CSV table of C-alpha atoms in Angstrom, one decimal:
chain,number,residue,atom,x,y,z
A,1,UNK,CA,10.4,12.7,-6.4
A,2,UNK,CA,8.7,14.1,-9.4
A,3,UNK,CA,5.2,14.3,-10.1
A,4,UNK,CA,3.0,14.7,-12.9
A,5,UNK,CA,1.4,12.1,-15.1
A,6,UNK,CA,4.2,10.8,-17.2
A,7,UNK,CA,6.5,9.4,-14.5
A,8,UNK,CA,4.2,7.0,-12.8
A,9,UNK,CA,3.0,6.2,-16.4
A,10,UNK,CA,6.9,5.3,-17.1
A,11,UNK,CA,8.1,4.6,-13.7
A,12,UNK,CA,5.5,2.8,-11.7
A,13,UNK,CA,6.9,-0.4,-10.7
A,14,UNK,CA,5.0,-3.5,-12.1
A,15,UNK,CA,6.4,-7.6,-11.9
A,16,UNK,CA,8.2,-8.1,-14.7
A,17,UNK,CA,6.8,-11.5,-15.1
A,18,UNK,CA,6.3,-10.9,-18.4
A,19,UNK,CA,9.3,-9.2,-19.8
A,20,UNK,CA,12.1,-12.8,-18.2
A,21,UNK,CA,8.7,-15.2,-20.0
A,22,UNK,CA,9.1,-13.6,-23.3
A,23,UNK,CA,12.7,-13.0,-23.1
A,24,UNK,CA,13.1,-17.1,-22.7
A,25,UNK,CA,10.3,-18.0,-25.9
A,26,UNK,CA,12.6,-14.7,-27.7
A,27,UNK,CA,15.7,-16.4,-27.3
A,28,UNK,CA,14.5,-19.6,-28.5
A,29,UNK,CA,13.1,-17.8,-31.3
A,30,UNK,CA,16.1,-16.0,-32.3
A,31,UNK,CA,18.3,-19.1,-31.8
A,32,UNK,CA,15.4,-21.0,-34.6
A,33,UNK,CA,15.8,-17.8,-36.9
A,34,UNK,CA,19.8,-18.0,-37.1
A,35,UNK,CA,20.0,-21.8,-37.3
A,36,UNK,CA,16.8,-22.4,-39.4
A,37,UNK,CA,18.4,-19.8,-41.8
A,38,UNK,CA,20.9,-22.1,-42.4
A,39,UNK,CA,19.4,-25.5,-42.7
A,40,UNK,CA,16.3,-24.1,-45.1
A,41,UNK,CA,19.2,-22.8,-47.5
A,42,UNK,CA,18.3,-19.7,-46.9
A,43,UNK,CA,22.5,-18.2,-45.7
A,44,UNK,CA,23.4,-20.5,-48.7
A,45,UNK,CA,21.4,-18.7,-51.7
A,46,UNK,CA,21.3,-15.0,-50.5
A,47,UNK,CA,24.9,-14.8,-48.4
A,48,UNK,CA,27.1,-17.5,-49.6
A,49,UNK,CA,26.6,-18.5,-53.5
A,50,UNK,CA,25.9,-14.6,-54.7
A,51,UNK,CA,29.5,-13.3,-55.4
A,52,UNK,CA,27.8,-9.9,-54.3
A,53,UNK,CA,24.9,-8.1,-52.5
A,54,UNK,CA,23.1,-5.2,-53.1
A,55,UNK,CA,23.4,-3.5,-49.6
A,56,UNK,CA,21.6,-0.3,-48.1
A,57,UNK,CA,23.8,2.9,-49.3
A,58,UNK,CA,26.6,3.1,-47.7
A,59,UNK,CA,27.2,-0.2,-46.2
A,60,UNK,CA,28.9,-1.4,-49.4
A,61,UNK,CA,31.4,-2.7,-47.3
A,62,UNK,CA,29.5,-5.5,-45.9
A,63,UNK,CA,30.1,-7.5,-49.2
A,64,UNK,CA,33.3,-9.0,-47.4
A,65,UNK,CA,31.5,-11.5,-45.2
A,66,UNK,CA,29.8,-12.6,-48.5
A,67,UNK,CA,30.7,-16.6,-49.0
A,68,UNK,CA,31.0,-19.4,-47.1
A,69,UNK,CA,31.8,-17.0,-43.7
A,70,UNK,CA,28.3,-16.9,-43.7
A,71,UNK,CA,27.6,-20.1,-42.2
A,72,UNK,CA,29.8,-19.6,-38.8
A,73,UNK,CA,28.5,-16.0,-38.9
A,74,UNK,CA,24.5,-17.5,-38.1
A,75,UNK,CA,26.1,-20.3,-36.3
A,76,UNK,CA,27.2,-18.0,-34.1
A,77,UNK,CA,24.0,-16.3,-33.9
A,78,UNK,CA,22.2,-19.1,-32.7
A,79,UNK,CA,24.9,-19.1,-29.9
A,80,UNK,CA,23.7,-16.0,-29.1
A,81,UNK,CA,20.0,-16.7,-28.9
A,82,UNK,CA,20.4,-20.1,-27.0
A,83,UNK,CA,22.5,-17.6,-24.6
A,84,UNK,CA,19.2,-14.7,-24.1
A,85,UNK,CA,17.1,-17.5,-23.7
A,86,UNK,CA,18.7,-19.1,-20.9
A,87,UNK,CA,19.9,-15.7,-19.5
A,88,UNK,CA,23.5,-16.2,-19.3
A,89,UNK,CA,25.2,-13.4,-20.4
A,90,UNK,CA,22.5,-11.6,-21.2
A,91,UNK,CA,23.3,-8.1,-22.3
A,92,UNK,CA,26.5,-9.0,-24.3
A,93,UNK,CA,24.8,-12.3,-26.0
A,94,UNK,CA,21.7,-9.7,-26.4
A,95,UNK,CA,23.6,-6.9,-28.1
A,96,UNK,CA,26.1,-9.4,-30.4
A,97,UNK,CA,23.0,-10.7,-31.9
A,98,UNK,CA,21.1,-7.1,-32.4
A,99,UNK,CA,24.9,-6.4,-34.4
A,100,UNK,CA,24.9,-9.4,-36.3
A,101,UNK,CA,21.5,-9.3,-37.2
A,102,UNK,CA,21.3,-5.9,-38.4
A,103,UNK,CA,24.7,-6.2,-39.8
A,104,UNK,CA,22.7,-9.5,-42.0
A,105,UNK,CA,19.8,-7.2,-42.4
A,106,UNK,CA,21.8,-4.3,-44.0
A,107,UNK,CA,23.8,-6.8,-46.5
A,108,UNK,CA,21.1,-8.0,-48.4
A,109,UNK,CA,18.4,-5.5,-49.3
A,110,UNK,CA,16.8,-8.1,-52.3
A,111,UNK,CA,15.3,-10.3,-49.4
A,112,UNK,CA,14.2,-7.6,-47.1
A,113,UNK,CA,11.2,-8.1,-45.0
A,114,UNK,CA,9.1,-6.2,-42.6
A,115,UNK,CA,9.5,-9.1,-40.1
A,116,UNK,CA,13.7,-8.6,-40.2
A,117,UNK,CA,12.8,-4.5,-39.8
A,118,UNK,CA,11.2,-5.1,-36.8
A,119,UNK,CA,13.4,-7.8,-35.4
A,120,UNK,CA,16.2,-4.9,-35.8
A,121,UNK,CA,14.2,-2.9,-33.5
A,122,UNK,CA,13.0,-5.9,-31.2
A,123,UNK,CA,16.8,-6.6,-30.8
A,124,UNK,CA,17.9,-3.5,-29.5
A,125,UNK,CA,15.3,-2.8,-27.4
A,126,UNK,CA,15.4,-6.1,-25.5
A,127,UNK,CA,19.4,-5.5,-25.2
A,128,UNK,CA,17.9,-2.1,-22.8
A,129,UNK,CA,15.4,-4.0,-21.0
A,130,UNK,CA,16.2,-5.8,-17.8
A,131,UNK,CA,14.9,-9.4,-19.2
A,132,UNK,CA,17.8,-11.3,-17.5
A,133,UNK,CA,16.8,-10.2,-13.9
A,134,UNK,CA,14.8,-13.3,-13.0
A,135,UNK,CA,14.7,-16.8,-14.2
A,136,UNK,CA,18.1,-16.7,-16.0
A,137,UNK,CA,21.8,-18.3,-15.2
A,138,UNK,CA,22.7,-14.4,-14.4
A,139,UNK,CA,21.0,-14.4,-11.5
A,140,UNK,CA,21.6,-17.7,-10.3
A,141,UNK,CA,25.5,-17.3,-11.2
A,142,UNK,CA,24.9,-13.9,-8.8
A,143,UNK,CA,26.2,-11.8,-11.8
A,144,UNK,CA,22.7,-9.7,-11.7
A,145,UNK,CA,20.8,-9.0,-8.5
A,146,UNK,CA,16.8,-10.6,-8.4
A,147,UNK,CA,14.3,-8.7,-9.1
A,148,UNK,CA,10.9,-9.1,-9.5
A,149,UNK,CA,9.5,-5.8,-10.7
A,150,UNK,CA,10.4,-3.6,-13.6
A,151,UNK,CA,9.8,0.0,-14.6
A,152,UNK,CA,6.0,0.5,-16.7
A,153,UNK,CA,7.7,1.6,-19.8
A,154,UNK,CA,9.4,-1.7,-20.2
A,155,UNK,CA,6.2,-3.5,-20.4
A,156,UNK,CA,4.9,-0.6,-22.3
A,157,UNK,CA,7.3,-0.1,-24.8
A,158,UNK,CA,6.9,-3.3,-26.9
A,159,UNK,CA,3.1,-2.8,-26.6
A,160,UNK,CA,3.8,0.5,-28.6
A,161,UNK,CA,6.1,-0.8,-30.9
A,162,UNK,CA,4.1,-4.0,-31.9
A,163,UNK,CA,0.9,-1.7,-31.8
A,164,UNK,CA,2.5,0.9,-34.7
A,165,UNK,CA,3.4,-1.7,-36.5
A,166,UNK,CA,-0.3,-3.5,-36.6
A,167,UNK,CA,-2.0,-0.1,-37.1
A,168,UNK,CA,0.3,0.9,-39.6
A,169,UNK,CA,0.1,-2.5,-41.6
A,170,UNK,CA,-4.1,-1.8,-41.8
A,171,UNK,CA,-4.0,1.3,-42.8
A,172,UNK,CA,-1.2,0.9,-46.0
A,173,UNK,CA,-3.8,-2.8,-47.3
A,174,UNK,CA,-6.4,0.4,-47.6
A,175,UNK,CA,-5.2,0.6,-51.3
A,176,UNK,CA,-7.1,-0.6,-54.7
A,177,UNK,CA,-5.5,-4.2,-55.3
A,178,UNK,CA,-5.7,-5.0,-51.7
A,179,UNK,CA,-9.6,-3.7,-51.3
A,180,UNK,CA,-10.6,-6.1,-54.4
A,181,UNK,CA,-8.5,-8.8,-53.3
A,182,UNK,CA,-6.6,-8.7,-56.3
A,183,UNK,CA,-3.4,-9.1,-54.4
A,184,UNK,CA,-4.9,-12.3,-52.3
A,185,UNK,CA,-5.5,-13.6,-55.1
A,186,UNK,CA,-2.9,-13.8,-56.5
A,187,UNK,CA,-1.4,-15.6,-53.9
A,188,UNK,CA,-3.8,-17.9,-52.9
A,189,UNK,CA,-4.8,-18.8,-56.3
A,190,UNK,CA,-3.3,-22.3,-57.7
A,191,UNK,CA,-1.1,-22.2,-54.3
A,192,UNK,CA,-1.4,-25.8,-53.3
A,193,UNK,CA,-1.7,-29.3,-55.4
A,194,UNK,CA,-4.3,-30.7,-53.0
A,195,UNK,CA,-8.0,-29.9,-55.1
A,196,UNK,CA,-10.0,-29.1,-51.8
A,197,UNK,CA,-7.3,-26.6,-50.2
A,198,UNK,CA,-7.3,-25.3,-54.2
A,199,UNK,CA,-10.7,-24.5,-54.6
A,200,UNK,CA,-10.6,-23.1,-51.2
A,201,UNK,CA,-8.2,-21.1,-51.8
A,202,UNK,CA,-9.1,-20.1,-55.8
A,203,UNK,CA,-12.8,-19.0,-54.0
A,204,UNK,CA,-13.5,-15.5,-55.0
A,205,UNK,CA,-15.3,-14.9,-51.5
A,206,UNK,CA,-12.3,-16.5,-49.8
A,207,UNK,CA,-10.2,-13.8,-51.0
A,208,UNK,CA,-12.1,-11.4,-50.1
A,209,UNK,CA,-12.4,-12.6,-46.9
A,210,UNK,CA,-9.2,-12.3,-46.2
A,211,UNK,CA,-8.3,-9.3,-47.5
A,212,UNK,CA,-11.1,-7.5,-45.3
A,213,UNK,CA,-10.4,-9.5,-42.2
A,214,UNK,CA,-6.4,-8.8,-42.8
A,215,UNK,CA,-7.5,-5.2,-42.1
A,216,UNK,CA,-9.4,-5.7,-39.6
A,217,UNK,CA,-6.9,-7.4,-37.3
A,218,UNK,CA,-4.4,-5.6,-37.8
A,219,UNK,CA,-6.1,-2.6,-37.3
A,220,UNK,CA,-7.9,-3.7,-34.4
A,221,UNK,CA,-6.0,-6.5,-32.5
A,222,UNK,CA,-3.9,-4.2,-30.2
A,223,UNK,CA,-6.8,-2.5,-28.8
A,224,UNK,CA,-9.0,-5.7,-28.5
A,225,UNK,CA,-6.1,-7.2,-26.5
A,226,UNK,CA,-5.5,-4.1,-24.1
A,227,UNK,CA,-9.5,-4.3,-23.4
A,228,UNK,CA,-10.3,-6.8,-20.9
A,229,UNK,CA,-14.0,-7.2,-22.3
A,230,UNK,CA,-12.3,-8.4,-25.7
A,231,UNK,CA,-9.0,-9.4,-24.7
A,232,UNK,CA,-10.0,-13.7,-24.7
A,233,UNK,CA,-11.6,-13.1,-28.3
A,234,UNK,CA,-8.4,-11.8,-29.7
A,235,UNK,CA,-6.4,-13.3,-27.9
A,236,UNK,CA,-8.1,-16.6,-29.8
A,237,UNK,CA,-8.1,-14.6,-33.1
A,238,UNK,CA,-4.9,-13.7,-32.2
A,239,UNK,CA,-3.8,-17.8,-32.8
A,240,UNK,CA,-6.1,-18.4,-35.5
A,241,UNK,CA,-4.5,-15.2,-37.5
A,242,UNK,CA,-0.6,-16.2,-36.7
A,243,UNK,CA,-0.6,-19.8,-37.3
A,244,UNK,CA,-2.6,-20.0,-40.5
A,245,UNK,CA,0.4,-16.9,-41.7
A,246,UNK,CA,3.1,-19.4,-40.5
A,247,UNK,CA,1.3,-22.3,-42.5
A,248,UNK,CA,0.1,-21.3,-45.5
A,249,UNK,CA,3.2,-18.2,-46.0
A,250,UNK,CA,6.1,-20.3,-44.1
A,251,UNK,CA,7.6,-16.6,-42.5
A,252,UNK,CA,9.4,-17.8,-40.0
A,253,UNK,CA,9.7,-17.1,-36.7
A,254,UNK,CA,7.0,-13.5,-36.8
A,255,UNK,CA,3.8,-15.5,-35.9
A,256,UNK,CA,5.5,-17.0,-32.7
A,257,UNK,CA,7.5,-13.7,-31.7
A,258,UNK,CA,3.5,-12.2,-32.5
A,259,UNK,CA,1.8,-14.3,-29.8
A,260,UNK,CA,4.7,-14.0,-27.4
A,261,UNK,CA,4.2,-9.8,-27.0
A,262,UNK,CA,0.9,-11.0,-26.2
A,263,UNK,CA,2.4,-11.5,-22.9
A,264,UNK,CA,2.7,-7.7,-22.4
A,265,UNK,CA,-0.5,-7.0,-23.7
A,266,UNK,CA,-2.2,-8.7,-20.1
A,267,UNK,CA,-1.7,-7.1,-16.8
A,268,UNK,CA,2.0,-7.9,-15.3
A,269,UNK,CA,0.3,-9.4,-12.2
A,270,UNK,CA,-2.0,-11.2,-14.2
A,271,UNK,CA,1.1,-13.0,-16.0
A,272,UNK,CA,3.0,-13.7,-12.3
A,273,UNK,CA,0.0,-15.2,-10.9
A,274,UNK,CA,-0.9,-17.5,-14.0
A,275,UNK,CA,2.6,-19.2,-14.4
A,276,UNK,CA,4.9,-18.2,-12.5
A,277,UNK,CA,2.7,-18.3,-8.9
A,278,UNK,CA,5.1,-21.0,-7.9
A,279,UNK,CA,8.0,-18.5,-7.1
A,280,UNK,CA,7.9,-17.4,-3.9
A,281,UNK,CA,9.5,-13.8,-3.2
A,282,UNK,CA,7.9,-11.3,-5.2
A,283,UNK,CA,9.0,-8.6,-2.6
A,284,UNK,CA,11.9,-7.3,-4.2
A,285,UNK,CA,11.7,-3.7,-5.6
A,286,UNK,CA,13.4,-1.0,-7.8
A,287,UNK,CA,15.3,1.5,-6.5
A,288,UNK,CA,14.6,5.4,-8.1
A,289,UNK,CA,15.3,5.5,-11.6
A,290,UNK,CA,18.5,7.0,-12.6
A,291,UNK,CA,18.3,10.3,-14.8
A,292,UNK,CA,14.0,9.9,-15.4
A,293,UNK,CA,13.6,13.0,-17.6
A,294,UNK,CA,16.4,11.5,-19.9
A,295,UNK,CA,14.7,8.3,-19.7
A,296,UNK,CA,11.5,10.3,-21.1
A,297,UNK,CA,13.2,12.2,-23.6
A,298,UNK,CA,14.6,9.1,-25.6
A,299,UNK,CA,11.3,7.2,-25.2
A,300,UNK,CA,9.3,10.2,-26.6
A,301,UNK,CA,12.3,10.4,-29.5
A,302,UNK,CA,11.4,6.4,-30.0
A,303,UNK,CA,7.8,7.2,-30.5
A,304,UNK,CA,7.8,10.3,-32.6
A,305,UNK,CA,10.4,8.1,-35.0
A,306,UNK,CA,8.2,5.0,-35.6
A,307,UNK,CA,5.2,7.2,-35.6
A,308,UNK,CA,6.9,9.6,-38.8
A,309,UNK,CA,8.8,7.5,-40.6
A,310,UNK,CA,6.6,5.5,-42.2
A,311,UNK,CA,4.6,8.6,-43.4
A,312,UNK,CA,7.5,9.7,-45.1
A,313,UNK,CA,6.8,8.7,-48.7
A,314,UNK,CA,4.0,11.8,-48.7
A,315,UNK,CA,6.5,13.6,-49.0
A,316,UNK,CA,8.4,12.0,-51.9
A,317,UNK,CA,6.7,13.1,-55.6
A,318,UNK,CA,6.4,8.8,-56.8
A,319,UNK,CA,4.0,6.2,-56.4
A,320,UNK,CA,5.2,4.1,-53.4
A,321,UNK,CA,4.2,1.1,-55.0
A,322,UNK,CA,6.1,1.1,-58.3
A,323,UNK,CA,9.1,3.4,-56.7
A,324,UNK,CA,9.6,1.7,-53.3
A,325,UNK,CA,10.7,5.0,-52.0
A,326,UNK,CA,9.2,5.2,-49.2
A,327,UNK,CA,8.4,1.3,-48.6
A,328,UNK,CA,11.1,0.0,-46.2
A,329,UNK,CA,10.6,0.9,-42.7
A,330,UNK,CA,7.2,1.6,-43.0
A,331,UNK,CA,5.0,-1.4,-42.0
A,332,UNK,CA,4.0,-1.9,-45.7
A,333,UNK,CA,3.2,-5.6,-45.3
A,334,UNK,CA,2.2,-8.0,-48.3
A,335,UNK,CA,1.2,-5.2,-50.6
A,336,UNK,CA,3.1,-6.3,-53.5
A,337,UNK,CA,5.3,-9.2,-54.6
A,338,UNK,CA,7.8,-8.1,-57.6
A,339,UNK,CA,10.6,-10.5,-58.9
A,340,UNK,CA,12.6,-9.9,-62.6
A,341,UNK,CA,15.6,-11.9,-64.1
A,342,UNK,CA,18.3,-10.4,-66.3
A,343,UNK,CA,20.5,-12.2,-69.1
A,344,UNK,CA,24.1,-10.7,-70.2
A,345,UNK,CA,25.4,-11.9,-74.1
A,346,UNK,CA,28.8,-11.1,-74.1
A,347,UNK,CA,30.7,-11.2,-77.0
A,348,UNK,CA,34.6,-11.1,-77.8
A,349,UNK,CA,35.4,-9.3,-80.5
């Protein structure tokens, strides 16, 4: 068996109570996402009444499922999250959403948001972890064996993921218009018709109190969750920060999704024994893991791309914020709102 400090760190077996609890709240998430989409309008003004798209280079071809396609196309994605959420089917339902999804995410670049970047990635990394081996229809269908345990790195990787994409977000609000609030302001300011949530929200200190506390959380949250000392203080924060974002900026399902990695964040065991203590055979274990060093190669490739990419625009000669070059993929996070309008005269001569 190999030794060193990286396999256990990757291999150790640990319940995977936490990995088949978030999978169910994903799928219900995913399944709100795709169907919400639809009834908010959403499909209807980006996908269906636009007789074009502009697309990421070189996916020009997407513009054919532009129109009303669109509609069965997030039906059917909310097929597929009803599907992860109850485990049936897991991997295909899994990997037909993380297609359709980034094949949605691709099509329209004029709506892009962090939260659908990282979705992209959330996708395809629960398609490669074992969600579906307890507490799904797989299981009791007998198309997947039991198990209660999973691999370290599966309960480790989203921690990383979600963790990059927290410390990157603080660090890019360290920028002039974010430090005097002027961006908060902005959107706060004249936000809502009600006077007292106005003059709340049109308080100079109130912007600044968001704007410093913004960095501080998502600099810090990740770390205050993994500490044990801190982890019931952020954990509370951790609500407080996420539902007032889903309230006041209506972002859909990234709040929820948010506070469900939380899961992954507490001890595995600590997760079995608080909700799901009722089950009663927790002796089932992993075999060996198949091909380890490959398993460590790819995971190491993971990290060193999400921990690069978003650096990339020091190497591009522009100013991030006016160029963009640089700003997709990168955890930039409610740095800058930019809208513009065009009007064509045409004339026959």
């Amino acid at each position: 068996m190999p030794t060193g400090k990286l396999y256990p760190l990757l291999f150790q077996p640990v319940s995977n109570a936490p990995l088949v609890l978030f999978r169910v709240l994903f799928g219900l998430l995913i399944f709100l996402e795709a169907f919400g989409a639809i009834l908010t309008g959403w499909v209807r003004q980006n996908l269906v009444e636009p007789s074009f798209s502009f697309t990421f280079i070189g996916f020009e071809w997407l513009n054919v499922l532009i129109g009303p396609q669109m509609y069965a196309y997030f039906g059917l994605m909310a097929v597929w999250g009803i599907m992860v959420m109850l485990g049936y089917r897991y991997r295909f339902a899994m990997l037909a959403f993380s297609i359709m999804w980034l094949g949605a995410y691709l099509l329209q670049k004029t709506s892009y948001n962090n939260h659908y970047y990282l979705l992209v990635w959330v996708n395809f990394l629960m398609f490669f972890l074992p969600a579906h081996k307890n507490l799904s229809l797989d299981v009791k269908y007998n198309r997947v064996q039991r198990q209660s345990h999973m691999y370290n790195w599966h309960r480790w990787a989203p921690v990383v993921l979600m963790s990059i994409a927290y410390v990157y977000g603080s660090v890019a609000k360290i920028y002039p218009d974010w430090l005097d609030a002027t961006f908060i302001r902005r959107a706060f300011t004249n936000r809502y018709e009600n006077p007292t949530i106005n003059g709340l929200f049109s308080a100079s200190w109130f912007h600044y109190f968001i704007s410093y506390t913004g960095i501080l959380f998502d600099g810090g949250i990740a770390f205050a969750l993994l500490y044990k000392r801190t982890r019931l203080l952020a954990l509370i924060a951790s609500f407080v920060f996420h539902l007032f974002n889903s309230i006041v900026f209506q972002i859909g399902i990234f709040p929820y999704m948010s506070l469900g990695f939380i899961l992954f964040f507490y001890p595995p065991e600590v997760i079995r024994n608080r909700f799901l203590a009722a089950q009663q055979d927790w002796s089932s274990r992993l075999q060996a893991p198949i091909r380890p060093k490959l398993t460590a190669a790819v995971l190491l490739f993971f990290l060193a791309v999400h921990l690069l990419l978003p650096l990339r625009h020091w190497t591009i000669n522009s100013n991030v914020f006016w160029t963009e070059e640089g700003h997709r993929m990168s955890w930039r996070m409610m740095l800058r709102s930019k809208s513009g309008s065009v009007y064509f005269r045409l004339e026959d001569k």
